[in-house]
mmCIF file of C-alpha atoms in Angstrom:
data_model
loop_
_atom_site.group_PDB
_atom_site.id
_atom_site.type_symbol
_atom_site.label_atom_id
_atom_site.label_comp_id
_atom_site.label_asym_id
_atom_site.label_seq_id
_atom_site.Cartn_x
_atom_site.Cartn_y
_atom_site.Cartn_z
ATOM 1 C CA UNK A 39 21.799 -8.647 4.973
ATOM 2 C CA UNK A 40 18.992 -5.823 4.745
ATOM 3 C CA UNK A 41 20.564 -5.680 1.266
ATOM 4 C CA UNK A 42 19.808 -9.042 0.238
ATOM 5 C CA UNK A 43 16.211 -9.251 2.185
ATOM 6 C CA UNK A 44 14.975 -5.608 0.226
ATOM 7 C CA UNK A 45 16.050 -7.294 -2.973
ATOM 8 C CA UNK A 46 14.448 -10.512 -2.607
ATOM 9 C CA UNK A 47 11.263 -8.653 -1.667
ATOM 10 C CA UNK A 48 11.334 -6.721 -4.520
ATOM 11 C CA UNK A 49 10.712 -9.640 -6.486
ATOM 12 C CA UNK A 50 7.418 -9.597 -4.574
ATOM 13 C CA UNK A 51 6.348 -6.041 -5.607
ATOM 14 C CA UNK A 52 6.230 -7.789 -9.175
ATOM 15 C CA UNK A 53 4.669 -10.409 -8.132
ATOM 16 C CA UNK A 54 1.853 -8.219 -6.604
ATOM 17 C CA UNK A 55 1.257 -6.523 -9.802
ATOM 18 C CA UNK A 56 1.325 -9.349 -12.163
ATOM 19 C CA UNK A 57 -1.695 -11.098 -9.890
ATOM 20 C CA UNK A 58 -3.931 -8.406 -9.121
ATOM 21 C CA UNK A 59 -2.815 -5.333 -11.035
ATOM 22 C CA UNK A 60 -2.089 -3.029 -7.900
ATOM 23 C CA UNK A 61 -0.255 -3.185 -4.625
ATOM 24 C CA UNK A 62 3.131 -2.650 -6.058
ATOM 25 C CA UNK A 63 3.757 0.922 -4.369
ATOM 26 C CA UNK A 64 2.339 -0.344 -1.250
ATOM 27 C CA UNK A 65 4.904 -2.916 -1.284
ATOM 28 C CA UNK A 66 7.927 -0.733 -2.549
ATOM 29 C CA UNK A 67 8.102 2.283 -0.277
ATOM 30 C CA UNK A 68 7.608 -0.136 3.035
ATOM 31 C CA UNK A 69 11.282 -1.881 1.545
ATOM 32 C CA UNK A 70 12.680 0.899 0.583
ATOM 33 C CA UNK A 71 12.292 2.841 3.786
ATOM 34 C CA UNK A 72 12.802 0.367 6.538
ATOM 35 C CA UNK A 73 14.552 -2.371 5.179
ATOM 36 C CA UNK A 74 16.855 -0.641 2.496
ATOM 37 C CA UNK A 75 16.628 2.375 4.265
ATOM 38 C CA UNK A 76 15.999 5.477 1.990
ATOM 39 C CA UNK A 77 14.950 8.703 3.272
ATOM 40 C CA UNK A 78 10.796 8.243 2.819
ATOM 41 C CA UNK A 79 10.725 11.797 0.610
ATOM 42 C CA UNK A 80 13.256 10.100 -1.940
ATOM 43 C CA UNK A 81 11.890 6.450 -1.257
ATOM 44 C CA UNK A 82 8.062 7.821 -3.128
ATOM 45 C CA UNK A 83 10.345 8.988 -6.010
ATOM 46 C CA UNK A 84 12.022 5.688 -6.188
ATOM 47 C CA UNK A 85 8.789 3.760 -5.880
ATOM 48 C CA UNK A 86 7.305 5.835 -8.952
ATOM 49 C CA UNK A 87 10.182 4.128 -10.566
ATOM 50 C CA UNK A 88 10.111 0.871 -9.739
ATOM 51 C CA UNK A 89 6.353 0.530 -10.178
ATOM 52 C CA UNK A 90 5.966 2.389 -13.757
ATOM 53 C CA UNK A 91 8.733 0.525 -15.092
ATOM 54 C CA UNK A 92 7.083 -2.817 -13.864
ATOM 55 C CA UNK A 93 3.667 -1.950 -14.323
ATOM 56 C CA UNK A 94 4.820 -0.983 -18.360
ATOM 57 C CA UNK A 95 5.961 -4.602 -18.509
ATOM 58 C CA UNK A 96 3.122 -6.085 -17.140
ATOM 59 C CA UNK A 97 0.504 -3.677 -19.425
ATOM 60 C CA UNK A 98 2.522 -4.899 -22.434
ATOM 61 C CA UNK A 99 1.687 -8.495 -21.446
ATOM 62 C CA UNK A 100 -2.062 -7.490 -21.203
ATOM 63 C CA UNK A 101 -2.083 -5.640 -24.515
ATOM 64 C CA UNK A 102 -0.635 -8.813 -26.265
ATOM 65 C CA UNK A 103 -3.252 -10.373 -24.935
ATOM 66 C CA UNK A 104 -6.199 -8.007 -26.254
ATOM 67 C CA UNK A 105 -6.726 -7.137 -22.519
ATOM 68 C CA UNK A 106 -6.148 -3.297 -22.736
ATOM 69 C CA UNK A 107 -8.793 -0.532 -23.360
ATOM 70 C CA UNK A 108 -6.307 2.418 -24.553
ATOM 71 C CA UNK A 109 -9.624 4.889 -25.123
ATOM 72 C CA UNK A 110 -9.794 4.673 -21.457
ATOM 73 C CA UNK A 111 -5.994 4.863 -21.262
ATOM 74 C CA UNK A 112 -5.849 8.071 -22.526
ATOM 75 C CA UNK A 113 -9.361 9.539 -21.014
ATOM 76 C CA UNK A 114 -8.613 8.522 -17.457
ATOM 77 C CA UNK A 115 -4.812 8.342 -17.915
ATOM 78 C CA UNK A 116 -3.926 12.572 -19.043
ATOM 79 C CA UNK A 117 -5.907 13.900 -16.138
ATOM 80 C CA UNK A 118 -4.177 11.274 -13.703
ATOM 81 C CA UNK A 119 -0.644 11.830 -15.373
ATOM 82 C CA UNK A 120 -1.054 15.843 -14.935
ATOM 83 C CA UNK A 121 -1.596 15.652 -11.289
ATOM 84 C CA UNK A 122 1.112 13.364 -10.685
ATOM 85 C CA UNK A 123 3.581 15.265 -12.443
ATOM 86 C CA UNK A 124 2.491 18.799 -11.041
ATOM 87 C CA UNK A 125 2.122 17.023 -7.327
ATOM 88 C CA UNK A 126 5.680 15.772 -7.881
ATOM 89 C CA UNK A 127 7.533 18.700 -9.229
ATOM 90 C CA UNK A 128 6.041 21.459 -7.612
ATOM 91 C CA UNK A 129 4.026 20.318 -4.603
ATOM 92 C CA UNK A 130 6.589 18.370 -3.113
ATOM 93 C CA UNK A 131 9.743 20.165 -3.378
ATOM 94 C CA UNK A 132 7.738 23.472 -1.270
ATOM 95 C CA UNK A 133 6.694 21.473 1.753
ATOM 96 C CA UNK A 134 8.867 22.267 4.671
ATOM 97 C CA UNK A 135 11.015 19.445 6.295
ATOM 98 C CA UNK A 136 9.308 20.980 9.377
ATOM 99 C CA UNK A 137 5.792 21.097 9.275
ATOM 100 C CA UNK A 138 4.120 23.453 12.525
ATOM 101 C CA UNK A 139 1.062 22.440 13.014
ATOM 102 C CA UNK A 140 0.372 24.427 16.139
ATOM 103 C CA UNK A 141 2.090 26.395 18.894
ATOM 104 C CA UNK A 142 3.403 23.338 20.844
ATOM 105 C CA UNK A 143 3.137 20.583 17.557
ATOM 106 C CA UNK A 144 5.124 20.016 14.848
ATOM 107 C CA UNK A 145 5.740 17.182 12.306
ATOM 108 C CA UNK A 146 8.395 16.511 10.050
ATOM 109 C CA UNK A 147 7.599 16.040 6.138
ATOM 110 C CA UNK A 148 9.196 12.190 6.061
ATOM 111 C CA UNK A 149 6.662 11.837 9.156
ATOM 112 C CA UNK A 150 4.069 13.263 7.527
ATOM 113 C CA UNK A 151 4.036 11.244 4.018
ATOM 114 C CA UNK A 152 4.339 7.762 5.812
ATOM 115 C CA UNK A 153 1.599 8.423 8.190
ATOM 116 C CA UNK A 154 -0.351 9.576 4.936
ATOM 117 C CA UNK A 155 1.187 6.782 3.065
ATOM 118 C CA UNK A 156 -0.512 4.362 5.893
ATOM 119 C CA UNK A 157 -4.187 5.650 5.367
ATOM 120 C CA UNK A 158 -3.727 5.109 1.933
ATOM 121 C CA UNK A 159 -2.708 1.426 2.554
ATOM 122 C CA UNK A 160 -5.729 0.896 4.859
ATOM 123 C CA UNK A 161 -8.119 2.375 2.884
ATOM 124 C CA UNK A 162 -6.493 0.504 0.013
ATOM 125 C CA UNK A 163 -7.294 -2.846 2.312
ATOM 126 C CA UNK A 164 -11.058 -2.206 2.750
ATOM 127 C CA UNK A 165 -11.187 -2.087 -1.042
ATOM 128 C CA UNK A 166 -9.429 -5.688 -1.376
ATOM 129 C CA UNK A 167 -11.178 -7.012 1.987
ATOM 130 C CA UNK A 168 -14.340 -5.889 0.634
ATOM 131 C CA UNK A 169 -16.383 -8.233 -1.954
ATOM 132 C CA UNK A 170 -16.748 -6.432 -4.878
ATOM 133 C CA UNK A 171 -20.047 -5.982 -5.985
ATOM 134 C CA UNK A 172 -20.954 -7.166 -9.666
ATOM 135 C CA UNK A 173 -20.836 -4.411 -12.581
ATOM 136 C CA UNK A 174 -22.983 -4.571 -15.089
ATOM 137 C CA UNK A 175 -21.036 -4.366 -18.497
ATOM 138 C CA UNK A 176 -23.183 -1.440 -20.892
ATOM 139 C CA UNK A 177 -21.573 -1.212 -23.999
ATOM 140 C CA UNK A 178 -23.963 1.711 -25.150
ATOM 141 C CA UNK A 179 -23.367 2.889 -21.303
ATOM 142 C CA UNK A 180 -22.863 7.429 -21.698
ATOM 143 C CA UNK A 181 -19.486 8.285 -19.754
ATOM 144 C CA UNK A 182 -19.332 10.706 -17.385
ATOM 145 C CA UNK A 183 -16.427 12.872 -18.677
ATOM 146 C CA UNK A 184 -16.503 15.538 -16.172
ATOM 147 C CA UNK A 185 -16.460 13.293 -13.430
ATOM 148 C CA UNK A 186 -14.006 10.972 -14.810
ATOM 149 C CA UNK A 187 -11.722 13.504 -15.413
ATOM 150 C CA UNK A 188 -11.887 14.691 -11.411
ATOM 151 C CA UNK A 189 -11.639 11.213 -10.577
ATOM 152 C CA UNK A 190 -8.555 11.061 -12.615
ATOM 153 C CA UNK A 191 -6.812 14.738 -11.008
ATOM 154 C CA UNK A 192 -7.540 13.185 -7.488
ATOM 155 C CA UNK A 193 -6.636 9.948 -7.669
ATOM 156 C CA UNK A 194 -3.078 11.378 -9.057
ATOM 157 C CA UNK A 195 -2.608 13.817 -6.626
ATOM 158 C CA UNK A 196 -3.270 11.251 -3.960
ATOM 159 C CA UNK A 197 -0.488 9.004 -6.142
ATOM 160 C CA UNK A 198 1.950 11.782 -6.415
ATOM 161 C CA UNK A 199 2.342 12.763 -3.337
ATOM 162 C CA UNK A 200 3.175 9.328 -1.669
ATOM 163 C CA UNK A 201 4.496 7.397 -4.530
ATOM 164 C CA UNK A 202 1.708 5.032 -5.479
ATOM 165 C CA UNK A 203 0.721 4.110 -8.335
ATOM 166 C CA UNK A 204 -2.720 4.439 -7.875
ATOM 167 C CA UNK A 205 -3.934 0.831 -8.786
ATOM 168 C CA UNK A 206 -6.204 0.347 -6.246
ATOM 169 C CA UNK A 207 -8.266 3.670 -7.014
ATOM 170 C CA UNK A 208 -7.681 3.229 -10.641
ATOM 171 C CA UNK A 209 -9.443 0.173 -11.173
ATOM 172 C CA UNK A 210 -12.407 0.461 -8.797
ATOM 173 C CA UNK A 211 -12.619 3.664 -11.049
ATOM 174 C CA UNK A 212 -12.799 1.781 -14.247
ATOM 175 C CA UNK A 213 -15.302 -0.967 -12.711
ATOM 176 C CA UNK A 214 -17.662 1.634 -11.427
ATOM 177 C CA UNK A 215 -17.539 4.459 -14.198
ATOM 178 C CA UNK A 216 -16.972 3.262 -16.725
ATOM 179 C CA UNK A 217 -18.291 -0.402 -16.642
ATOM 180 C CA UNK A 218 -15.271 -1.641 -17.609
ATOM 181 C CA UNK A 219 -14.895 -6.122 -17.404
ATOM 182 C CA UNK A 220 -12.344 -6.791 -14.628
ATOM 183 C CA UNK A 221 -9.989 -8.078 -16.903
ATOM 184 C CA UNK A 222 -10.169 -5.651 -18.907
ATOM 185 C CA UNK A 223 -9.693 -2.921 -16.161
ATOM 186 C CA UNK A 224 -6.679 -4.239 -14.716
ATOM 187 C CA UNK A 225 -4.526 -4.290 -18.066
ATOM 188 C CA UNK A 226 -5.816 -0.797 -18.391
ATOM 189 C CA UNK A 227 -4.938 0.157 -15.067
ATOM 190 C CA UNK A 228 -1.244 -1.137 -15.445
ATOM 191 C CA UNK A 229 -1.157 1.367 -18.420
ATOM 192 C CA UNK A 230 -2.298 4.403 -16.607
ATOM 193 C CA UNK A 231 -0.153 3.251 -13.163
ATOM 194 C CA UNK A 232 3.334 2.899 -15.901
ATOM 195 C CA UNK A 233 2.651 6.811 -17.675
ATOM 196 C CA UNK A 234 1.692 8.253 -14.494
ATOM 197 C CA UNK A 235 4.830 7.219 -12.346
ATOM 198 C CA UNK A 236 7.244 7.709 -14.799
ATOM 199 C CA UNK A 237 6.268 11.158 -15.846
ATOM 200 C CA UNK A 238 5.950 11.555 -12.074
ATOM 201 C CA UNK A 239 9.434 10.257 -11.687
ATOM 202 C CA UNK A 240 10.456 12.728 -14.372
ATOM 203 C CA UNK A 241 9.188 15.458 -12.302
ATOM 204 C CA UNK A 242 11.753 14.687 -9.307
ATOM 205 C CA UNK A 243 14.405 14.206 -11.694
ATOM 206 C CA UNK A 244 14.204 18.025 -12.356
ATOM 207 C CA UNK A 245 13.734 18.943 -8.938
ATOM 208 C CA UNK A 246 18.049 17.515 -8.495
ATOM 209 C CA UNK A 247 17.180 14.083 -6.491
ATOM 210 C CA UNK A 248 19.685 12.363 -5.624
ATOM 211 C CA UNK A 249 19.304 9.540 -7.242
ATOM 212 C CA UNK A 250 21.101 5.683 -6.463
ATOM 213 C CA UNK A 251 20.671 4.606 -10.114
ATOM 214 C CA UNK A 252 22.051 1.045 -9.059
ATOM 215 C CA UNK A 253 19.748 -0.039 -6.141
ATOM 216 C CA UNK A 254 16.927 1.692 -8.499
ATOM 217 C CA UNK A 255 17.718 -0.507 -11.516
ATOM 218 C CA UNK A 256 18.367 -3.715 -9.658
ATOM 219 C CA UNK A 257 15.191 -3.411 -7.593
ATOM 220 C CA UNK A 258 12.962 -2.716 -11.094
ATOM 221 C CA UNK A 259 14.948 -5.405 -12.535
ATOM 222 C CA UNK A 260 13.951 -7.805 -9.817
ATOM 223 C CA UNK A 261 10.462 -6.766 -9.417
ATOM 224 C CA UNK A 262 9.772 -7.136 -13.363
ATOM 225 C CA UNK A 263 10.804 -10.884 -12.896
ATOM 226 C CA UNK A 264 8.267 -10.885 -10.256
ATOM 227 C CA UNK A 265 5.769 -9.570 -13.163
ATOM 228 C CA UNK A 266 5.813 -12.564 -14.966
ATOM 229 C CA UNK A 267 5.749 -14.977 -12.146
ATOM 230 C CA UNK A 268 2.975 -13.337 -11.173
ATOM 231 C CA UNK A 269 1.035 -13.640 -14.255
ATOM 232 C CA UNK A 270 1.858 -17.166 -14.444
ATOM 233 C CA UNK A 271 0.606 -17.406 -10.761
ATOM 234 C CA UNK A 272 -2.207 -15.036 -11.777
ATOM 235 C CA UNK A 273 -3.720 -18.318 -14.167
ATOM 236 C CA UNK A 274 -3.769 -20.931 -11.647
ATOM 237 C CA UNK A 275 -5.074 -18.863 -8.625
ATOM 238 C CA UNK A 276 -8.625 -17.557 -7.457
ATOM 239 C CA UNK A 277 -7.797 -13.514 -8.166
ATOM 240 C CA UNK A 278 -10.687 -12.834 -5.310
ATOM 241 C CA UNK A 279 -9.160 -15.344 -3.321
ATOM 242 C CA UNK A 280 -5.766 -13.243 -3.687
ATOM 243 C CA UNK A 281 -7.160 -9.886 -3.309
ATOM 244 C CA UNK A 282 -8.728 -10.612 0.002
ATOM 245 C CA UNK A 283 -5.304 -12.237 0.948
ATOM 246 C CA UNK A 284 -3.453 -9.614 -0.183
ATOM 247 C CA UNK A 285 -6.037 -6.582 1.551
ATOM 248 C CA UNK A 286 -5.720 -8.263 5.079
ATOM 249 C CA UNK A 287 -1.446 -8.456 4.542
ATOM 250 C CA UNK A 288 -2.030 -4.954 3.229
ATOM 251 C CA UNK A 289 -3.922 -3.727 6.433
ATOM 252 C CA UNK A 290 -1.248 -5.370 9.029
ATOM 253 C CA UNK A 291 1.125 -3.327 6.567
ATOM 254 C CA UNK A 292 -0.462 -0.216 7.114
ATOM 255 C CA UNK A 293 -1.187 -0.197 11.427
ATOM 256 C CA UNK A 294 2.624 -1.395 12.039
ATOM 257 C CA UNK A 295 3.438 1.971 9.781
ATOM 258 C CA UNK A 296 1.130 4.265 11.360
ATOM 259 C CA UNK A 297 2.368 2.990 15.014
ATOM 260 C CA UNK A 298 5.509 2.960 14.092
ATOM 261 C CA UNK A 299 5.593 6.545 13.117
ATOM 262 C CA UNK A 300 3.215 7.627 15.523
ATOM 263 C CA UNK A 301 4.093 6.207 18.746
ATOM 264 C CA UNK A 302 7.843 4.559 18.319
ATOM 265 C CA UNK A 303 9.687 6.999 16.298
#
């Protein structure tokens, strides 16, 4: 039964990317731990996965439609892609399964990257709850390289470690920095979210994970269907109507994991 429920939710992780361009980690590593589940260390491997081979799909549909900037692709996407892939294969693999945090406190690493995991989906809420302000499109606008480029290493570092794709930092990122049109940002985004999980993925890979190729490959399947219905969805409905939706399911998302790991495990 948990079987059939993780699949047909995976359909949803899709879904969440094709409407607003993030959310699909957030979705992905909540199924694959409690409902499928997979040990949390190996479910952030999996998610990498499932959400770079989904988001690739979905930034293909936005380049076909002229909706990709791959300057910024590159520019924000090699500093993003390094820290992911350094974060995954050698961060991870040397942090204790015990963590001791004092004399009398300890934590255990799965612990540890879900309670993480859970700040990352509430701040990730605040950013959909909030209105975003308007940006001011400057085509003559001078980047910032420097601070694009730390922008990038932290925001995949943050990614790496708990599986995310990094959407929802990605594309304020784009808005803010480098006054990129909202459209515009989120086919971007997809592009940057699809290089840096799969290299990140790549990284586990030669750290010996054990790997369940078949749930991995039917849940990617499943979730790049969602991709397209969500793009269809994505024409017909409000997108700031379905990010603030979205943010407040995100934020109930995020306090049941932090109780749950906190207080009832």
């Amino acid at each position: 039964m948990n079987i059939i429920l993780g699949y047909f939710l995976a359909i949803l992780v899709g879904i969440s990317l094709g409407l607003v361009g993030s959310g699909g980690s957030i979705l992905s590593v909540p199924i694959l731990v409690y409902i499928l589940k997979v040990e949390p260390v190996l479910a952030t491997a999996y998610s990498l996965f499932i959400v770079g081979t989904t988001a690739l799909v979905g930034g293909i549909q936005k380049a076909i439609q002229k909706l990709v900037d791959f300057k910024k692709v590159i520019l924000f996407g090699v500093p993003t892609v390094i820290a992911v892939f350094i974060t995954r294969m050698l961060i991870i693999p040397i942090i204790p399964n015990i963590i001791k945090l004092s004399a009398t406190f300890s934590v255990s690493k799965s612990v540890l990257i879900m309670v993480i995991f859970a700040n990352v989906m509430l701040f990730a809420s605040i950013k959909m709850i909030r209105p975003m302000k308007p940006v001011i499109i400057n085509d003559n606008l001078k980047l910032n390289y420097p601070k694009i480029i730390f922008q990038g290493l932290l925001i995949g570092f943050v990614a790496g470690f708990v599986g995310a794709g990094g959407g929802f930092l990605i594309i304020p990122a784009l808005l803010f920095l480098t006054k990129t049109p909202m459209k515009i940002a989120v086919g971007t985004s997809l592009f940057i979210v699809a290089s840096q999980s799969l290299l990140g993925f790549i990284g586990d890979l030669s750290a010996n994970q054990n790997i369940d190729w078949k749930l991995l490959i039917t849940f990617s399947g499943l979730s790049i269907i969602g991709v397209f219905i969500g793009t269809l969805l994505s024409k017909k409905i409000p997108s700031e109507n379905l990010k603030t939706g979205f943010g407040y399911f995100v934020l109930l998302m995020g306090l049941y994991i932090l109780s749950k790991e906190l207080f009832f495990n």
